[in-house]
PDB file of C-alpha atoms in Angstrom:
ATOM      1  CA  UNK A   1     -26.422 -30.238 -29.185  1.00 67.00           C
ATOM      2  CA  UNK A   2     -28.707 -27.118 -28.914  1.00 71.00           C
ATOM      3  CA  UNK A   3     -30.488 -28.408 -25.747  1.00 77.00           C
ATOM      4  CA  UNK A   4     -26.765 -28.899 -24.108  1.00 74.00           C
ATOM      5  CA  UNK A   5     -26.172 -25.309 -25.526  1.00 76.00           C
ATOM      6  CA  UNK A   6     -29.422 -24.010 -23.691  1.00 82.00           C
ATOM      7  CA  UNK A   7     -28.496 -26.101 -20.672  1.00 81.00           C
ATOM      8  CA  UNK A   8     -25.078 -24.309 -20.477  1.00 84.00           C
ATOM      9  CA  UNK A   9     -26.782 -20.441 -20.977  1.00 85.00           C
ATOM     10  CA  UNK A  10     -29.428 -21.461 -18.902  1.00 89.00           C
ATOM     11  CA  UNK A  11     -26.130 -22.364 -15.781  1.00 89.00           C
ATOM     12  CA  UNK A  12     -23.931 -19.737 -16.778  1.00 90.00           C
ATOM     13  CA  UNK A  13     -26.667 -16.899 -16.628  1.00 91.00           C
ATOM     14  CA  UNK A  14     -28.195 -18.815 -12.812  1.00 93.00           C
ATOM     15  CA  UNK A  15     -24.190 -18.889 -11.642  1.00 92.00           C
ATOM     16  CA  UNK A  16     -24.035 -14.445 -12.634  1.00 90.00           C
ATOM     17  CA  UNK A  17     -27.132 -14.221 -10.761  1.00 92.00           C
ATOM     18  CA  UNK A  18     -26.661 -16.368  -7.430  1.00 93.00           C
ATOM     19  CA  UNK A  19     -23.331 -17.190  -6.986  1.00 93.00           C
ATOM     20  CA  UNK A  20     -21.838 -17.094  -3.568  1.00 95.00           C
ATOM     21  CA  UNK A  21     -20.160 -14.023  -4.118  1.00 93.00           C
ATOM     22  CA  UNK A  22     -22.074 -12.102  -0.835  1.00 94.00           C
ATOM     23  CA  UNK A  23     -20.116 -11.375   2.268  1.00 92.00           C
ATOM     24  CA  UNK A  24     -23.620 -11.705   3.704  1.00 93.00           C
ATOM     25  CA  UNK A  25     -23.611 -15.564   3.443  1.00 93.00           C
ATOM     26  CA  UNK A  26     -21.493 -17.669   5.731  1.00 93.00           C
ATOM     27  CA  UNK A  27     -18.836 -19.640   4.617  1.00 94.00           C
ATOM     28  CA  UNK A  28     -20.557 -23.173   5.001  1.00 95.00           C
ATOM     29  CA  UNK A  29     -23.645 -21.901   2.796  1.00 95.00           C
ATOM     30  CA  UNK A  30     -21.202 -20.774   0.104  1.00 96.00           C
ATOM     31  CA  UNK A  31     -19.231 -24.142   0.259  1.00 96.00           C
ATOM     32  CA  UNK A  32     -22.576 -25.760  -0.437  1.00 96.00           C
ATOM     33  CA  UNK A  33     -23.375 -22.845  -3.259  1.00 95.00           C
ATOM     34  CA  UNK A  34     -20.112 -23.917  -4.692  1.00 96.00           C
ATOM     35  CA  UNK A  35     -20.544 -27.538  -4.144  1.00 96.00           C
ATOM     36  CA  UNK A  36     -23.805 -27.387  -6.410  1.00 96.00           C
ATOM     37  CA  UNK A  37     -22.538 -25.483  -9.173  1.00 94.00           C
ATOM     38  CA  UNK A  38     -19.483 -27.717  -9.442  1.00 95.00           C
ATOM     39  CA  UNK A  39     -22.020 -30.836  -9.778  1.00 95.00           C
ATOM     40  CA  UNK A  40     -23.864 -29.095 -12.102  1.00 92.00           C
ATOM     41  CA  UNK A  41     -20.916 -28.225 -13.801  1.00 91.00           C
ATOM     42  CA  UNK A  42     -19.541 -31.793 -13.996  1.00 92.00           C
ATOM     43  CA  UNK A  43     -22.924 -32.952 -15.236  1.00 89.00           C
ATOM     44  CA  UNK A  44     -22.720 -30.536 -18.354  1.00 86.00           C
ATOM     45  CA  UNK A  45     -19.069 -31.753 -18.882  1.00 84.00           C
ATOM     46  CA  UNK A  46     -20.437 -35.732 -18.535  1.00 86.00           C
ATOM     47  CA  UNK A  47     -23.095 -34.922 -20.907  1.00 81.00           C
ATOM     48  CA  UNK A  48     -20.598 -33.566 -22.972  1.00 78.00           C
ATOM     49  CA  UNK A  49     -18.126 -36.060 -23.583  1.00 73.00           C
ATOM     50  CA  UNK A  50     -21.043 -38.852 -23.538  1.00 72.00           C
ATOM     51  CA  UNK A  51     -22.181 -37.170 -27.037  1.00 72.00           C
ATOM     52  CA  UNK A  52     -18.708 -36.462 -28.549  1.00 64.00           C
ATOM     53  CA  UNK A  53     -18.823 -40.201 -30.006  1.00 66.00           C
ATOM     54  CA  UNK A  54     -21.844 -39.100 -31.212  1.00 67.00           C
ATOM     55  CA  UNK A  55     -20.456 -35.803 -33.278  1.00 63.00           C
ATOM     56  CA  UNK A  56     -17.350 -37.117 -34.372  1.00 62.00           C
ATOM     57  CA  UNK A  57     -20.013 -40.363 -36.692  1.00 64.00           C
ATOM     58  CA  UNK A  58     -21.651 -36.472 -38.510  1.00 63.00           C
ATOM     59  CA  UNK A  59     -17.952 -35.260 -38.380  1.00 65.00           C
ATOM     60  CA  UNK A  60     -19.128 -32.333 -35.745  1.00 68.00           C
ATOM     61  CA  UNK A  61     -17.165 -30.889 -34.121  1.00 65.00           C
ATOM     62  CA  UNK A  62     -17.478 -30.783 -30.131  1.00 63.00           C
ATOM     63  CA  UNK A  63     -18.806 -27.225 -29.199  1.00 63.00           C
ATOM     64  CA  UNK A  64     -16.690 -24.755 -27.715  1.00 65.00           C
ATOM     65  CA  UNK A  65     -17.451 -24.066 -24.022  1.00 72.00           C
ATOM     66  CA  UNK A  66     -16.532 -20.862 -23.038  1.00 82.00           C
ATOM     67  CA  UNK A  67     -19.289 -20.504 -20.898  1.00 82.00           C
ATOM     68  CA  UNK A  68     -18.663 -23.670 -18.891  1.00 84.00           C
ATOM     69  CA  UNK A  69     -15.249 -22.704 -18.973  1.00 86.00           C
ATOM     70  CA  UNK A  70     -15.990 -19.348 -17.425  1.00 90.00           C
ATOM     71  CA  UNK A  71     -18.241 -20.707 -14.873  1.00 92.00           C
ATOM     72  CA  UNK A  72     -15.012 -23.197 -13.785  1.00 93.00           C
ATOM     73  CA  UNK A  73     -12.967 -20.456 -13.458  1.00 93.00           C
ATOM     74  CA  UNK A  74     -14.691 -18.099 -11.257  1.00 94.00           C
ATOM     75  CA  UNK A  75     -15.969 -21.359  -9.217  1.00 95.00           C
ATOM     76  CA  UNK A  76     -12.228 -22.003  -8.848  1.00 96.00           C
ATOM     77  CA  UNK A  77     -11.494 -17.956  -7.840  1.00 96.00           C
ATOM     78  CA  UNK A  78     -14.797 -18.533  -5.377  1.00 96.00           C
ATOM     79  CA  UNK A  79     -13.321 -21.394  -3.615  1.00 96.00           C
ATOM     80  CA  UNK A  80      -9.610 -19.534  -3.037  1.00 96.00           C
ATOM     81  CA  UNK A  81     -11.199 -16.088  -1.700  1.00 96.00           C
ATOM     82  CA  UNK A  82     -13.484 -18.178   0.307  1.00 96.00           C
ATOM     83  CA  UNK A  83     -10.732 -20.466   1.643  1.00 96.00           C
ATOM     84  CA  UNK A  84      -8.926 -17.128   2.137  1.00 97.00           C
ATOM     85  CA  UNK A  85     -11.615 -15.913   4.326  1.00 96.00           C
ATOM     86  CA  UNK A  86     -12.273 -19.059   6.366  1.00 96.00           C
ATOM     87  CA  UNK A  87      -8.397 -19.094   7.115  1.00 96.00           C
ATOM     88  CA  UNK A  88      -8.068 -15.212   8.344  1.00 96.00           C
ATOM     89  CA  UNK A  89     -11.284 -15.529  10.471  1.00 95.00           C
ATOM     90  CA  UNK A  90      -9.309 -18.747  11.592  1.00 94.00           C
ATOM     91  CA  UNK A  91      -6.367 -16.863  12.473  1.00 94.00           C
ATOM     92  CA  UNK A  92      -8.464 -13.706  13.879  1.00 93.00           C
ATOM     93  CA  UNK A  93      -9.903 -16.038  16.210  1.00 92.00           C
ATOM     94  CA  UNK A  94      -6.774 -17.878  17.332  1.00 90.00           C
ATOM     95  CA  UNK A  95      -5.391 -14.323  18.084  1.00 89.00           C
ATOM     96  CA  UNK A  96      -8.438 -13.463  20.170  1.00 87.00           C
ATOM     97  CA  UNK A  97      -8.475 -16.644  22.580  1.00 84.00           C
ATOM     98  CA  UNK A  98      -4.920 -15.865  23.730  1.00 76.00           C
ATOM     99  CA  UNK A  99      -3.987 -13.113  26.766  1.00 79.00           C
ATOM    100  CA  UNK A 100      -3.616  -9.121  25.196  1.00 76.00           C
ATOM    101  CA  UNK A 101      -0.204  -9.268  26.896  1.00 75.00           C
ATOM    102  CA  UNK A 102       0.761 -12.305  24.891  1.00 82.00           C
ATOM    103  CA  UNK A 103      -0.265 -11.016  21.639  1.00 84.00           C
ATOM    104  CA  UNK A 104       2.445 -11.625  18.983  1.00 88.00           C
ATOM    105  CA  UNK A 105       2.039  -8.272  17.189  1.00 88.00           C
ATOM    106  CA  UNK A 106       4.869  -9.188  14.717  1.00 90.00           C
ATOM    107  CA  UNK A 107       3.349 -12.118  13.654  1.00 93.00           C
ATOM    108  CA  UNK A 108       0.057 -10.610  13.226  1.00 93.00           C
ATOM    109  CA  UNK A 109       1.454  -7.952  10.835  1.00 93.00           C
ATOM    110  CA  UNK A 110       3.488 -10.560   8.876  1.00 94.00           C
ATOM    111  CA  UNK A 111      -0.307 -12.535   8.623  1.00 95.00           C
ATOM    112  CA  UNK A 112      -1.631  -9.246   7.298  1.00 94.00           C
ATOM    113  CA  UNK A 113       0.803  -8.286   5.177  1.00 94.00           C
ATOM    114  CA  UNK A 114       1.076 -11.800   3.491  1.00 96.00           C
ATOM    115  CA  UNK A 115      -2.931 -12.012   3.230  1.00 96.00           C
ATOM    116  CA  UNK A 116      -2.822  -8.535   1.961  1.00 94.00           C
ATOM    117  CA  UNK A 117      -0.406  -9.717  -0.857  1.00 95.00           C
ATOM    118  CA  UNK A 118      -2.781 -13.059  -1.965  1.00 95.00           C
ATOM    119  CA  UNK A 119      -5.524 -10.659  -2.192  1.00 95.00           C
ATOM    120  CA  UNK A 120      -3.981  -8.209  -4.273  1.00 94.00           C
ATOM    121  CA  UNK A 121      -2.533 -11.483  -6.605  1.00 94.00           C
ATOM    122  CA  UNK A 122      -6.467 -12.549  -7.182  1.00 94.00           C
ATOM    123  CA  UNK A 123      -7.594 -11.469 -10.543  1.00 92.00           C
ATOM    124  CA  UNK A 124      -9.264  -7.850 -11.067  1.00 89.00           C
ATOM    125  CA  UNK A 125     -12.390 -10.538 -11.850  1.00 85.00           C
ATOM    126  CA  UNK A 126     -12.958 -10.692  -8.069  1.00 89.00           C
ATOM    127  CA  UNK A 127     -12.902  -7.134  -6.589  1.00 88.00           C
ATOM    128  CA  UNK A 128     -16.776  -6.699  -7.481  1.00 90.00           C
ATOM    129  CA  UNK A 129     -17.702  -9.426  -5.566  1.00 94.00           C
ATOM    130  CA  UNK A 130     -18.574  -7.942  -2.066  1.00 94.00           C
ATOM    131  CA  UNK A 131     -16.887 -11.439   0.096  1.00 95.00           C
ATOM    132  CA  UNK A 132     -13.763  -9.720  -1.776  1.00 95.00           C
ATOM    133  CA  UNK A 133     -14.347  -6.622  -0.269  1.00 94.00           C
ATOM    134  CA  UNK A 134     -15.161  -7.897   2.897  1.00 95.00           C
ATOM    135  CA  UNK A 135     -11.897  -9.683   3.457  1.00 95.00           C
ATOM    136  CA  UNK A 136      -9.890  -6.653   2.136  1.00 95.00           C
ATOM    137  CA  UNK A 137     -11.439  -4.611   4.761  1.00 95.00           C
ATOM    138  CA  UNK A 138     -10.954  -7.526   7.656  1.00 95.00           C
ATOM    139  CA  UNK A 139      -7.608  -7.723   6.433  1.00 96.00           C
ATOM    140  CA  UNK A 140      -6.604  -3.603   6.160  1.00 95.00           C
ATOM    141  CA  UNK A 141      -8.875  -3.104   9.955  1.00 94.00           C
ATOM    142  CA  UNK A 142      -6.694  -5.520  11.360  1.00 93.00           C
ATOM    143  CA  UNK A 143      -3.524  -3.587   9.918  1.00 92.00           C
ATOM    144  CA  UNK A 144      -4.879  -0.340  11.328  1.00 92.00           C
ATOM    145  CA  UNK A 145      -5.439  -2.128  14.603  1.00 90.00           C
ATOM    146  CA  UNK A 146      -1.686  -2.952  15.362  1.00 89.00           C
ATOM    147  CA  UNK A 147      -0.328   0.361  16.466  1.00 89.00           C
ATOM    148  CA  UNK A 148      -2.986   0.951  18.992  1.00 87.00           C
ATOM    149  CA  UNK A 149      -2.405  -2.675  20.299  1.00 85.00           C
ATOM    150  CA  UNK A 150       1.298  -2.132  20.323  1.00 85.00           C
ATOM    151  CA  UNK A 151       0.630   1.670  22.020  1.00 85.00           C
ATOM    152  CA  UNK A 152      -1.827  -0.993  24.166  1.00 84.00           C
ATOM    153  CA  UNK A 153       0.784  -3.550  25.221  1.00 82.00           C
ATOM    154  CA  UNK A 154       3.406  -0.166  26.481  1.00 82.00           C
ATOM    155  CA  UNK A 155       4.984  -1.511  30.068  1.00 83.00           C
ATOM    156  CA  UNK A 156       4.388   2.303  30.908  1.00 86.00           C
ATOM    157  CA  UNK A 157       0.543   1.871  31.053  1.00 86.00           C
ATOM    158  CA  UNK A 158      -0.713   2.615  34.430  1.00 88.00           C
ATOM    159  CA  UNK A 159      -4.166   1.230  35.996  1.00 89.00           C
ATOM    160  CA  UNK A 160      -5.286   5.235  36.167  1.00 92.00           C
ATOM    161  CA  UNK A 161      -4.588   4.665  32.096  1.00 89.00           C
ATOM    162  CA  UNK A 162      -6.742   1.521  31.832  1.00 87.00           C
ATOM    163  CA  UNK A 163      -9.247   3.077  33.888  1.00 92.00           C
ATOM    164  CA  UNK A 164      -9.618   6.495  31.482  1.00 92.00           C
ATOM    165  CA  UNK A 165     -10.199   3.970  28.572  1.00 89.00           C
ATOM    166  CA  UNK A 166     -12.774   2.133  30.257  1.00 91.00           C
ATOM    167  CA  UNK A 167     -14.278   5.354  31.527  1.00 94.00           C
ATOM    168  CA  UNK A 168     -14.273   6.683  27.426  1.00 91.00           C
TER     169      UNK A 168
END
């Protein structure tokens, strides 16, 4: 019981220290991050339950896992900000293969707005981790961006226009 204990310090303080909480890593190398610690995770929870038979002969009780618990949780928040952020650069890129004159700025908006919202519904547990931050900014840039791409997509733009803002 106080080598599982160990074992379970010994993952919770590895997950603080490298879990895929980096905008700097991509999204397949956190998937695989993630992947790991959920193993790990389930191995600690197998290893668990395969001595509970054991406790409950001595009348011990099974010990409480907060720390597994915790670990489960943010593994859980991981996975939704990093699905979040494989789906927006998703959508970014969808929006970038079509022609600018056929650019749906509504629809972009209503993505921002609506990503903006599922961000701001993530727990407070999240903002510290800099993929959070990351996506926030992706998402707000992208909000910022529509009024120049609407002033953009103005029928009264000239080629003399086009030509300035290659010029600049």
């Amino acid at each position: 019981l106080s080598d599982l204990n160990a074992d379970m310090s010994t993952l919770r303080s590895d997950f603080a220290r490298n879990a895929p909480t980096s905008a700097e890593l991509d999204i397949r190398e956190a998937r695989l991050a993630m992947a790991e610690y959920s193993d790990s995770v389930a191995a600690v929870r197998k290893r668990e339950s395969g001595m509970a038979s054991g406790l409950s002969i001595f009348s011990i009780g099974a010990p409480d896992n907060e720390e597994i618990g915790a670990i489960e949780r943010e593994l859980e928040l991981l996975q939704q900000v990093w699905g979040m952020l494989e789906e927006w650069n998703g959508a970014v890129d969808s929006w970038k293969a079509g022609r600018f004159s056929e650019i749906d700025v509504d629809k972009i908006e209503e993505a921002a707005v609506s990503m903006g919202k599922r961000i701001r519904k993530l727990p407070a547990d999240a903002a510290d981790w800099s993929v959070m931050r990351s996506l926030s900014e992706r998402v707000g840039a992208m909000k910022a961006l529509m009024p120049l791409i609407t002033d953009l997509r103005n029928p009264a733009m000239r080629e003399r226009h086009w030509s300035q803002l290659i010029d600049e």
